mmCIF file of C-alpha atoms and ligand atoms in Angstrom:
data_model
loop_
_atom_site.group_PDB
_atom_site.id
_atom_site.type_symbol
_atom_site.label_atom_id
_atom_site.label_comp_id
_atom_site.label_asym_id
_atom_site.label_seq_id
_atom_site.Cartn_x
_atom_site.Cartn_y
_atom_site.Cartn_z
ATOM 1 C CA UNK Y 344 -39.551 -74.032 -38.984
ATOM 2 C CA UNK Y 345 -37.412 -72.078 -41.531
ATOM 3 C CA UNK Y 346 -39.462 -69.810 -43.962
ATOM 4 C CA UNK Y 347 -41.157 -71.509 -46.885
ATOM 5 C CA UNK Y 348 -39.605 -70.634 -50.259
ATOM 6 C CA UNK Y 349 -41.966 -70.110 -53.187
ATOM 7 C CA UNK Y 350 -41.879 -68.973 -56.766
ATOM 8 C CA UNK Y 351 -44.102 -65.949 -57.484
ATOM 9 C CA UNK Y 352 -45.102 -64.889 -61.010
ATOM 10 C CA UNK Y 353 -46.709 -61.644 -62.207
ATOM 11 C CA UNK Y 354 -48.119 -62.016 -65.660
ATOM 12 C CA UNK Y 355 -49.187 -58.769 -67.334
ATOM 13 C CA UNK Y 356 -49.594 -57.387 -70.752
ATOM 14 C CA UNK Y 357 -46.255 -55.617 -70.754
ATOM 15 C CA UNK Y 358 -44.075 -57.819 -68.590
ATOM 16 C CA UNK Y 359 -43.930 -61.292 -66.978
ATOM 17 C CA UNK Y 360 -41.938 -61.104 -63.786
ATOM 18 C CA UNK Y 361 -40.775 -63.982 -61.595
ATOM 19 C CA UNK Y 362 -39.420 -63.884 -58.107
ATOM 20 C CA UNK Y 363 -37.896 -66.344 -55.634
ATOM 21 C CA UNK Y 364 -39.668 -65.409 -52.296
ATOM 22 C CA UNK Y 365 -38.617 -66.481 -48.928
ATOM 23 C CA UNK Y 366 -41.099 -65.475 -46.138
ATOM 24 C CA UNK Y 367 -42.268 -62.384 -47.787
ATOM 25 C CA UNK Y 368 -38.823 -61.151 -48.900
ATOM 26 C CA UNK Y 369 -37.883 -61.318 -52.576
ATOM 27 C CA UNK Y 370 -34.626 -63.074 -52.850
ATOM 28 C CA UNK Y 371 -34.063 -62.806 -56.640
ATOM 29 C CA UNK Y 372 -36.110 -61.588 -59.652
ATOM 30 C CA UNK Y 373 -36.125 -61.595 -63.419
ATOM 31 C CA UNK Y 374 -38.434 -60.262 -65.966
ATOM 32 C CA UNK Y 375 -39.103 -60.392 -69.705
ATOM 33 C CA UNK Y 376 -41.334 -58.493 -72.120
ATOM 34 C CA UNK Y 377 -44.443 -60.646 -72.548
ATOM 35 C CA UNK Y 378 -44.373 -62.515 -75.836
ATOM 36 C CA UNK Y 379 -47.939 -61.904 -76.825
ATOM 37 C CA UNK Y 380 -47.502 -62.832 -80.485
ATOM 38 C CA UNK Y 381 -46.159 -66.203 -79.356
ATOM 39 C CA UNK Y 382 -49.289 -67.117 -77.713
ATOM 40 C CA UNK Y 383 -49.685 -69.219 -74.406
ATOM 41 C CA UNK Y 384 -47.092 -71.735 -75.211
ATOM 42 C CA UNK Y 385 -44.503 -68.993 -75.672
ATOM 43 C CA UNK Y 386 -45.538 -67.214 -72.539
ATOM 44 C CA UNK Y 387 -45.387 -70.555 -70.701
ATOM 45 C CA UNK Y 388 -41.702 -71.040 -72.094
ATOM 46 C CA UNK Y 389 -40.856 -67.573 -70.727
ATOM 47 C CA UNK Y 390 -42.124 -68.247 -67.291
ATOM 48 C CA UNK Y 391 -40.197 -71.491 -67.092
ATOM 49 C CA UNK Y 392 -36.948 -69.767 -68.304
ATOM 50 C CA UNK Y 393 -37.469 -67.052 -65.656
ATOM 51 C CA UNK Y 394 -38.140 -69.590 -63.036
ATOM 52 C CA UNK Y 395 -34.847 -71.484 -64.083
ATOM 53 C CA UNK Y 396 -32.992 -68.116 -63.845
ATOM 54 C CA UNK Y 397 -34.172 -67.020 -60.374
ATOM 55 C CA UNK Y 398 -33.881 -70.626 -59.042
ATOM 56 C CA UNK Y 399 -30.241 -71.097 -60.371
ATOM 57 C CA UNK Y 400 -28.048 -72.753 -57.849
ATOM 58 C CA UNK Y 401 -31.015 -73.361 -55.430
ATOM 59 C CA UNK Y 402 -32.177 -76.641 -54.045
ATOM 60 C CA UNK Y 403 -35.311 -77.298 -56.026
ATOM 61 C CA UNK Y 404 -36.660 -79.409 -53.141
ATOM 62 C CA UNK Y 405 -36.793 -76.366 -50.931
ATOM 63 C CA UNK Y 406 -39.449 -74.668 -53.142
ATOM 64 C CA UNK Y 407 -43.033 -75.568 -51.832
ATOM 65 C CA UNK Y 408 -45.059 -74.172 -54.635
ATOM 66 C CA UNK Y 409 -45.743 -71.621 -57.437
ATOM 67 C CA UNK Y 410 -48.090 -68.642 -57.120
ATOM 68 C CA UNK Y 411 -49.269 -66.859 -60.215
ATOM 69 C CA UNK Y 412 -50.796 -63.389 -60.199
ATOM 70 C CA UNK Y 413 -52.202 -62.659 -63.628
ATOM 71 C CA UNK Y 414 -54.025 -59.940 -65.388
ATOM 72 C CA UNK Y 415 -57.632 -60.862 -65.663
ATOM 73 C CA UNK Y 416 -60.264 -61.994 -66.088
ATOM 74 C CA UNK Y 417 -58.963 -65.468 -65.361
ATOM 75 C CA UNK Y 418 -61.072 -68.299 -63.761
ATOM 76 C CA UNK Y 419 -59.122 -69.043 -60.681
ATOM 77 C CA UNK Y 420 -61.514 -71.953 -59.682
ATOM 78 C CA UNK Y 421 -60.983 -73.783 -62.980
ATOM 79 C CA UNK Y 422 -57.421 -72.526 -63.435
ATOM 80 C CA UNK Y 423 -58.060 -71.200 -66.883
ATOM 81 C CA UNK Y 424 -57.570 -67.824 -68.710
ATOM 82 C CA UNK Y 425 -60.842 -66.513 -69.785
ATOM 83 C CA UNK Y 426 -59.736 -63.519 -71.965
ATOM 84 C CA UNK Y 427 -57.110 -60.971 -71.008
ATOM 85 C CA UNK Y 428 -57.604 -57.741 -73.138
ATOM 86 C CA UNK Y 429 -53.869 -57.045 -72.923
ATOM 87 C CA UNK Y 430 -52.752 -60.636 -73.799
ATOM 88 C CA UNK Y 431 -55.167 -61.753 -76.507
ATOM 89 C CA UNK Y 432 -55.018 -65.228 -77.921
ATOM 90 C CA UNK Y 433 -54.930 -67.139 -74.606
ATOM 91 C CA UNK Y 434 -58.682 -67.652 -74.197
ATOM 92 C CA UNK Y 435 -59.398 -71.047 -72.592
ATOM 93 C CA UNK Y 436 -55.757 -71.855 -71.802
ATOM 94 C CA UNK Y 437 -55.371 -74.073 -68.722
ATOM 95 C CA UNK Y 438 -52.575 -72.193 -67.408
ATOM 96 C CA UNK Y 439 -52.551 -73.659 -63.810
ATOM 97 C CA UNK Y 440 -52.250 -77.332 -65.095
ATOM 98 C CA UNK Y 441 -49.801 -76.472 -67.856
ATOM 99 C CA UNK Y 442 -47.544 -74.837 -65.490
ATOM 100 C CA UNK Y 443 -47.827 -77.421 -62.827
ATOM 101 C CA UNK Y 444 -47.062 -80.223 -65.373
ATOM 102 C CA UNK Y 445 -43.944 -78.207 -66.477
ATOM 103 C CA UNK Y 446 -42.652 -77.466 -62.927
ATOM 104 C CA UNK Y 447 -43.683 -80.633 -61.063
ATOM 105 C CA UNK Y 448 -45.031 -78.318 -58.322
ATOM 106 C CA UNK Y 449 -48.447 -77.265 -57.118
ATOM 107 C CA UNK Y 450 -49.440 -73.913 -58.712
ATOM 108 C CA UNK Y 451 -52.120 -71.489 -57.469
ATOM 109 C CA UNK Y 452 -53.445 -68.602 -59.475
ATOM 110 C CA UNK Y 453 -55.065 -65.476 -58.596
ATOM 111 C CA UNK Y 454 -56.405 -62.388 -60.505
ATOM 112 C CA UNK Y 455 -53.584 -59.757 -60.165
ATOM 113 C CA UNK Y 456 -55.425 -57.069 -58.105
ATOM 114 C CA UNK Y 457 -56.819 -59.654 -55.657
ATOM 115 C CA UNK Y 458 -53.195 -61.044 -55.175
ATOM 116 C CA UNK Y 459 -52.056 -57.464 -54.765
ATOM 117 C CA UNK Y 460 -54.748 -56.835 -52.111
ATOM 118 C CA UNK Y 461 -53.532 -59.960 -50.262
ATOM 119 C CA UNK Y 462 -49.914 -58.743 -50.420
ATOM 120 C CA UNK Y 463 -50.800 -55.260 -49.112
ATOM 121 C CA UNK Y 464 -53.118 -56.760 -46.353
ATOM 122 C CA UNK Y 465 -50.458 -59.140 -45.060
ATOM 123 C CA UNK Y 466 -47.301 -57.225 -45.605
ATOM 124 C CA UNK Y 467 -48.100 -53.574 -46.675
ATOM 125 C CA UNK Y 468 -50.449 -50.692 -46.123
ATOM 126 C CA UNK Y 469 -53.416 -52.913 -45.207
ATOM 127 C CA UNK Y 470 -51.839 -54.722 -42.144
ATOM 128 C CA UNK Y 471 -54.078 -55.116 -39.235
ATOM 129 C CA UNK Y 472 -57.384 -54.129 -41.058
ATOM 130 C CA UNK Y 473 -60.317 -56.567 -41.339
ATOM 131 C CA UNK Y 474 -61.814 -54.506 -44.266
ATOM 132 C CA UNK Y 475 -59.951 -52.908 -47.055
ATOM 133 C CA UNK Y 476 -59.962 -52.265 -50.918
ATOM 134 C CA UNK Y 477 -56.972 -52.100 -52.984
ATOM 135 C CA UNK Y 478 -57.092 -50.648 -56.403
ATOM 136 C CA UNK Y 479 -54.508 -50.450 -59.079
ATOM 137 C CA UNK Y 480 -54.583 -47.445 -61.412
ATOM 138 C CA UNK Y 481 -52.378 -47.827 -64.374
ATOM 139 C CA UNK Y 482 -53.222 -48.723 -67.939
ATOM 140 C CA UNK Y 483 -56.579 -49.922 -66.581
ATOM 141 C CA UNK Y 484 -58.127 -50.086 -63.195
ATOM 142 C CA UNK Y 485 -58.303 -53.268 -61.089
ATOM 143 C CA UNK Y 486 -59.356 -53.985 -57.577
ATOM 144 C CA UNK Y 487 -59.174 -56.565 -54.727
ATOM 145 C CA UNK Y 488 -61.016 -56.480 -51.440
ATOM 146 C CA UNK Y 489 -60.745 -57.977 -47.897
ATOM 147 C CA UNK Y 490 -64.227 -58.169 -46.312
ATOM 148 C CA UNK Y 491 -64.717 -59.338 -42.708
ATOM 149 C CA UNK Y 492 -61.163 -60.409 -42.548
ATOM 150 C CA UNK Y 493 -61.316 -62.579 -45.661
ATOM 151 C CA UNK Y 494 -59.909 -62.154 -49.172
ATOM 152 C CA UNK Y 495 -62.963 -61.678 -51.459
ATOM 153 C CA UNK Y 496 -62.994 -64.010 -54.540
ATOM 154 C CA UNK Y 497 -66.514 -64.123 -55.808
ATOM 155 C CA UNK Y 498 -67.711 -66.447 -58.644
ATOM 156 C CA UNK Y 499 -64.720 -67.884 -60.737
ATOM 157 C CA UNK Y 500 -62.449 -65.606 -58.500
ATOM 158 C CA UNK Y 501 -63.320 -62.556 -60.483
ATOM 159 C CA UNK Y 502 -64.675 -60.226 -57.687
ATOM 160 C CA UNK Y 503 -63.978 -56.539 -57.502
ATOM 161 C CA UNK Y 504 -63.465 -55.659 -61.139
ATOM 162 C CA UNK Y 505 -64.298 -52.022 -60.024
ATOM 163 C CA UNK Y 506 -62.682 -50.524 -63.172
ATOM 164 C CA UNK Y 507 -65.859 -51.371 -64.962
ATOM 165 C CA UNK Y 508 -68.405 -49.699 -62.700
ATOM 166 C CA UNK Y 509 -70.146 -47.235 -64.947
ATOM 167 C CA UNK Y 510 -69.927 -43.764 -63.650
ATOM 168 C CA UNK Y 511 -72.344 -42.139 -66.136
ATOM 169 C CA UNK Y 512 -74.668 -43.029 -69.054
ATOM 170 C CA UNK Y 513 -72.253 -41.607 -71.678
ATOM 171 C CA UNK Y 514 -68.500 -41.129 -71.577
ATOM 172 C CA UNK Y 515 -65.183 -42.265 -73.142
ATOM 173 C CA UNK Y 516 -64.980 -45.735 -74.570
ATOM 174 C CA UNK Y 517 -63.480 -48.450 -72.193
ATOM 175 C CA UNK Y 518 -61.183 -51.347 -72.912
ATOM 176 C CA UNK Y 519 -64.093 -53.576 -72.044
ATOM 177 C CA UNK Y 520 -66.174 -52.381 -74.993
ATOM 178 C CA UNK Y 521 -68.577 -50.477 -72.745
ATOM 179 C CA UNK Y 522 -68.205 -46.625 -72.066
ATOM 180 C CA UNK Y 523 -68.180 -44.313 -69.211
ATOM 181 C CA UNK Y 524 -66.665 -47.033 -66.834
ATOM 182 C CA UNK Y 525 -64.447 -45.784 -63.887
ATOM 183 C CA UNK Y 526 -61.533 -47.179 -65.832
ATOM 184 C CA UNK Y 527 -62.420 -45.094 -69.053
ATOM 185 C CA UNK Y 528 -62.484 -41.947 -66.876
ATOM 186 C CA UNK Y 529 -59.586 -42.343 -64.388
ATOM 187 C CA UNK Y 530 -57.076 -44.893 -65.722
ATOM 188 C CA UNK Y 531 -53.502 -43.818 -66.701
ATOM 189 C CA UNK Y 532 -54.686 -44.390 -70.272
ATOM 190 C CA UNK Y 533 -57.510 -41.809 -69.832
ATOM 191 C CA UNK Y 534 -55.220 -39.291 -68.236
ATOM 192 C CA UNK Y 535 -52.777 -39.774 -71.099
ATOM 193 C CA UNK Y 536 -55.603 -39.149 -73.732
ATOM 194 C CA UNK Y 537 -56.659 -35.928 -71.886
ATOM 195 C CA UNK Y 538 -53.001 -34.801 -71.695
ATOM 196 C CA UNK Y 539 -52.354 -35.332 -75.365
ATOM 197 C CA UNK Y 540 -55.513 -33.191 -76.111
ATOM 198 C CA UNK Y 541 -54.436 -30.652 -73.815
ATOM 199 C CA UNK Y 542 -50.870 -30.475 -75.261
ATOM 200 C CA UNK Y 543 -52.573 -29.867 -78.654
ATOM 201 C CA UNK Y 544 -55.046 -27.307 -77.753
ATOM 202 C CA UNK Y 545 -53.777 -25.417 -74.630
ATOM 203 C CA UNK Y 546 -50.698 -23.343 -73.831
ATOM 204 C CA UNK Y 547 -49.030 -25.805 -71.411
ATOM 205 C CA UNK Y 548 -45.407 -24.920 -71.944
ATOM 206 C CA UNK Y 549 -44.347 -28.096 -70.156
ATOM 207 C CA UNK Y 550 -46.567 -30.454 -72.264
ATOM 208 C CA UNK Y 551 -45.680 -28.750 -75.472
ATOM 209 C CA UNK Y 552 -42.014 -29.031 -74.849
ATOM 210 C CA UNK Y 553 -42.481 -32.746 -73.809
ATOM 211 C CA UNK Y 554 -44.618 -33.529 -76.991
ATOM 212 C CA UNK Y 555 -41.948 -32.194 -79.127
ATOM 213 C CA UNK Y 556 -39.609 -34.893 -77.835
ATOM 214 C CA UNK Y 557 -42.156 -37.633 -78.041
ATOM 215 C CA UNK Y 558 -45.721 -38.630 -77.006
ATOM 216 C CA UNK Y 559 -47.224 -36.899 -73.986
ATOM 217 C CA UNK Y 560 -48.260 -39.456 -71.362
ATOM 218 C CA UNK Y 561 -49.691 -39.531 -67.782
ATOM 219 C CA UNK Y 562 -46.150 -39.503 -66.409
ATOM 220 C CA UNK Y 563 -45.370 -36.177 -67.981
ATOM 221 C CA UNK Y 564 -48.540 -34.738 -66.437
ATOM 222 C CA UNK Y 565 -47.337 -35.759 -62.922
ATOM 223 C CA UNK Y 566 -43.754 -34.429 -63.657
ATOM 224 C CA UNK Y 567 -45.293 -31.207 -64.947
ATOM 225 C CA UNK Y 568 -47.574 -30.794 -61.959
ATOM 226 C CA UNK Y 569 -44.706 -31.472 -59.594
ATOM 227 C CA UNK Y 570 -42.779 -28.450 -61.120
ATOM 228 C CA UNK Y 571 -45.986 -26.255 -60.982
ATOM 229 C CA UNK Y 572 -47.106 -26.142 -64.587
ATOM 230 C CA UNK Y 573 -50.694 -24.886 -64.505
ATOM 231 C CA UNK Y 574 -52.072 -27.081 -67.240
ATOM 232 C CA UNK Y 575 -50.546 -30.145 -65.717
ATOM 233 C CA UNK Y 576 -51.964 -29.087 -62.276
ATOM 234 C CA UNK Y 577 -55.457 -28.771 -63.820
ATOM 235 C CA UNK Y 578 -55.160 -32.290 -65.436
ATOM 236 C CA UNK Y 579 -54.002 -33.552 -62.123
ATOM 237 C CA UNK Y 580 -57.011 -31.999 -60.392
ATOM 238 C CA UNK Y 581 -59.505 -33.376 -62.854
ATOM 239 C CA UNK Y 582 -57.883 -36.941 -62.466
ATOM 240 C CA UNK Y 583 -58.147 -36.687 -58.725
ATOM 241 C CA UNK Y 584 -61.885 -35.759 -59.125
ATOM 242 C CA UNK Y 585 -62.549 -38.936 -61.353
ATOM 243 C CA UNK Y 586 -60.511 -41.113 -58.907
ATOM 244 C CA UNK Y 587 -62.489 -39.530 -56.000
ATOM 245 C CA UNK Y 588 -65.874 -40.365 -57.721
ATOM 246 C CA UNK Y 589 -65.008 -43.914 -58.331
ATOM 247 C CA UNK Y 590 -63.470 -44.496 -54.897
ATOM 248 C CA UNK Y 591 -66.623 -42.941 -53.253
ATOM 249 C CA UNK Y 592 -68.657 -45.704 -54.853
ATOM 250 C CA UNK Y 593 -66.167 -48.317 -53.889
ATOM 251 C CA UNK Y 594 -66.374 -47.094 -50.131
ATOM 252 C CA UNK Y 595 -70.196 -47.204 -50.234
ATOM 253 C CA UNK Y 596 -70.095 -50.723 -51.712
ATOM 254 C CA UNK Y 597 -67.571 -52.350 -49.487
ATOM 255 C CA UNK Y 598 -67.357 -50.249 -46.390
ATOM 256 C CA UNK Y 599 -63.582 -50.520 -45.989
ATOM 257 C CA UNK Y 600 -61.445 -49.222 -43.177
ATOM 258 C CA UNK Y 601 -59.118 -47.913 -45.896
ATOM 259 C CA UNK Y 602 -58.490 -47.841 -49.535
ATOM 260 C CA UNK Y 603 -55.062 -48.511 -50.878
ATOM 261 C CA UNK Y 604 -54.013 -47.157 -54.236
ATOM 262 C CA UNK Y 605 -51.246 -48.910 -56.328
ATOM 263 C CA UNK Y 606 -50.346 -48.956 -59.941
ATOM 264 C CA UNK Y 607 -48.282 -46.553 -62.088
ATOM 265 C CA UNK Y 608 -50.381 -43.471 -61.131
ATOM 266 C CA UNK Y 609 -49.705 -44.127 -57.462
ATOM 267 C CA UNK Y 610 -46.288 -42.645 -58.195
ATOM 268 C CA UNK Y 611 -48.145 -39.252 -58.262
ATOM 269 C CA UNK Y 612 -50.330 -40.078 -55.263
ATOM 270 C CA UNK Y 613 -49.172 -37.017 -53.294
ATOM 271 C CA UNK Y 614 -50.625 -34.777 -56.054
ATOM 272 C CA UNK Y 615 -53.955 -36.726 -56.099
ATOM 273 C CA UNK Y 616 -54.483 -37.286 -52.419
ATOM 274 C CA UNK Y 617 -56.086 -33.967 -51.335
ATOM 275 C CA UNK Y 618 -58.350 -33.894 -54.383
ATOM 276 C CA UNK Y 619 -59.558 -37.525 -53.977
ATOM 277 C CA UNK Y 620 -60.382 -36.769 -50.237
ATOM 278 C CA UNK Y 621 -62.161 -33.544 -51.129
ATOM 279 C CA UNK Y 622 -64.611 -35.595 -53.300
ATOM 280 C CA UNK Y 623 -65.075 -38.374 -50.594
ATOM 281 C CA UNK Y 624 -65.714 -35.578 -47.942
ATOM 282 C CA UNK Y 625 -68.270 -33.891 -50.267
ATOM 283 C CA UNK Y 626 -70.019 -36.866 -51.871
ATOM 284 C CA UNK Y 627 -69.854 -39.763 -49.522
ATOM 285 C CA UNK Y 628 -72.721 -40.298 -47.080
ATOM 286 C CA UNK Y 629 -71.869 -39.026 -43.702
ATOM 287 C CA UNK Y 630 -70.550 -42.090 -41.932
ATOM 288 C CA UNK Y 631 -68.339 -42.784 -44.892
ATOM 289 C CA UNK Y 632 -66.675 -39.262 -45.109
ATOM 290 C CA UNK Y 633 -63.691 -40.032 -42.920
ATOM 291 C CA UNK Y 634 -62.361 -43.153 -44.869
ATOM 292 C CA UNK Y 635 -58.751 -42.449 -46.062
ATOM 293 C CA UNK Y 636 -57.068 -43.509 -49.227
ATOM 294 C CA UNK Y 637 -53.350 -44.323 -48.988
ATOM 295 C CA UNK Y 638 -50.641 -45.214 -51.387
ATOM 296 C CA UNK Y 639 -49.592 -48.904 -51.610
ATOM 297 C CA UNK Y 640 -46.467 -49.803 -49.486
ATOM 298 C CA UNK Y 641 -45.221 -52.617 -51.765
ATOM 299 C CA UNK Y 642 -45.400 -50.573 -55.124
ATOM 300 C CA UNK Y 643 -44.928 -52.787 -58.083
ATOM 301 C CA UNK Y 644 -44.286 -55.781 -55.831
ATOM 302 C CA UNK Y 645 -47.760 -56.074 -54.351
ATOM 303 C CA UNK Y 646 -48.789 -58.739 -56.776
ATOM 304 C CA UNK Y 647 -45.624 -60.731 -56.335
ATOM 305 C CA UNK Y 648 -45.670 -60.679 -52.566
ATOM 306 C CA UNK Y 649 -49.541 -61.575 -52.659
ATOM 307 C CA UNK Y 650 -48.906 -64.591 -55.032
ATOM 308 C CA UNK Y 651 -46.127 -65.749 -52.739
ATOM 309 C CA UNK Y 652 -48.356 -65.218 -49.610
ATOM 310 C CA UNK Y 653 -51.121 -67.213 -51.080
ATOM 311 C CA UNK Y 654 -48.863 -70.197 -51.624
ATOM 312 C CA UNK Y 655 -47.218 -70.014 -48.247
ATOM 313 C CA UNK Y 656 -50.645 -69.693 -46.377
ATOM 314 C CA UNK Y 657 -51.868 -72.668 -48.288
ATOM 315 C CA UNK Y 658 -48.936 -74.815 -47.685
ATOM 316 C CA UNK Y 659 -49.065 -74.109 -43.978
ATOM 317 C CA UNK Y 660 -52.715 -75.039 -43.536
HETATM 318 ZN ZN1 ZN G 33 -65.184 -51.106 -68.751
#
């Protein structure tokens, strides 16, 4: 049998990305800035336009289905958007049915970090493991898990929102409205905020130079640490400490064989790696101390590959 061809979609607050996938190889791709102000109807139009673009010249009958990986929380059992903080105004939108009606194809949806966990499990850094946790660390923090050889979904398909584990009674405000969540301490947004404070208060030559040419963000911290700036290295060490604390709790909760880190901050994984493992080795209970954290293999494509994999595995059942 030739490889199934599917459409994979990754819907986020910044971009909506669409790919034509054969096997697990992306054949063509296209993206647009998410039309948040246009609401769900506009976003649906964007998705359909992107699908037309990547499928141009292709035999539509060769496409077996559509997989959508979306920022959450979305109810993947009912197929509706519950409320995505980064894409407001879509609450209650029946995205699975609406997309299926437009495309005339079966559509499956998954919370993005769960789709990414599936992508990494089948085709990336999680191959061969029966237990793993994937976390994405970027604007926020999301997670997905494979437990006992099965992708974990939970009620309404919303399992593993580990970004909202509270690490302390008090702390920085979180995007969810609570405070002191893992995400509020360790996301790229949190690192950016600490970097902006540092660039105002401290004598980081690198950050001050950067801040003159625009707003300091987490990427500048990683670049500064790479060239040895002491303030950036201190910010990176602090970030690794927060990541290590959250990951240590994740390891205790799920007992994975490995933890895979993706998202924008994974670009600086080499800088965080030692600090994360130091916390695990010091804070985890003895049988958990040796668990390793690795960088995602598929990078930005974990969710797209996972969305495609979900459709391919469903269609071959
Ligand atoms: Zn939170």
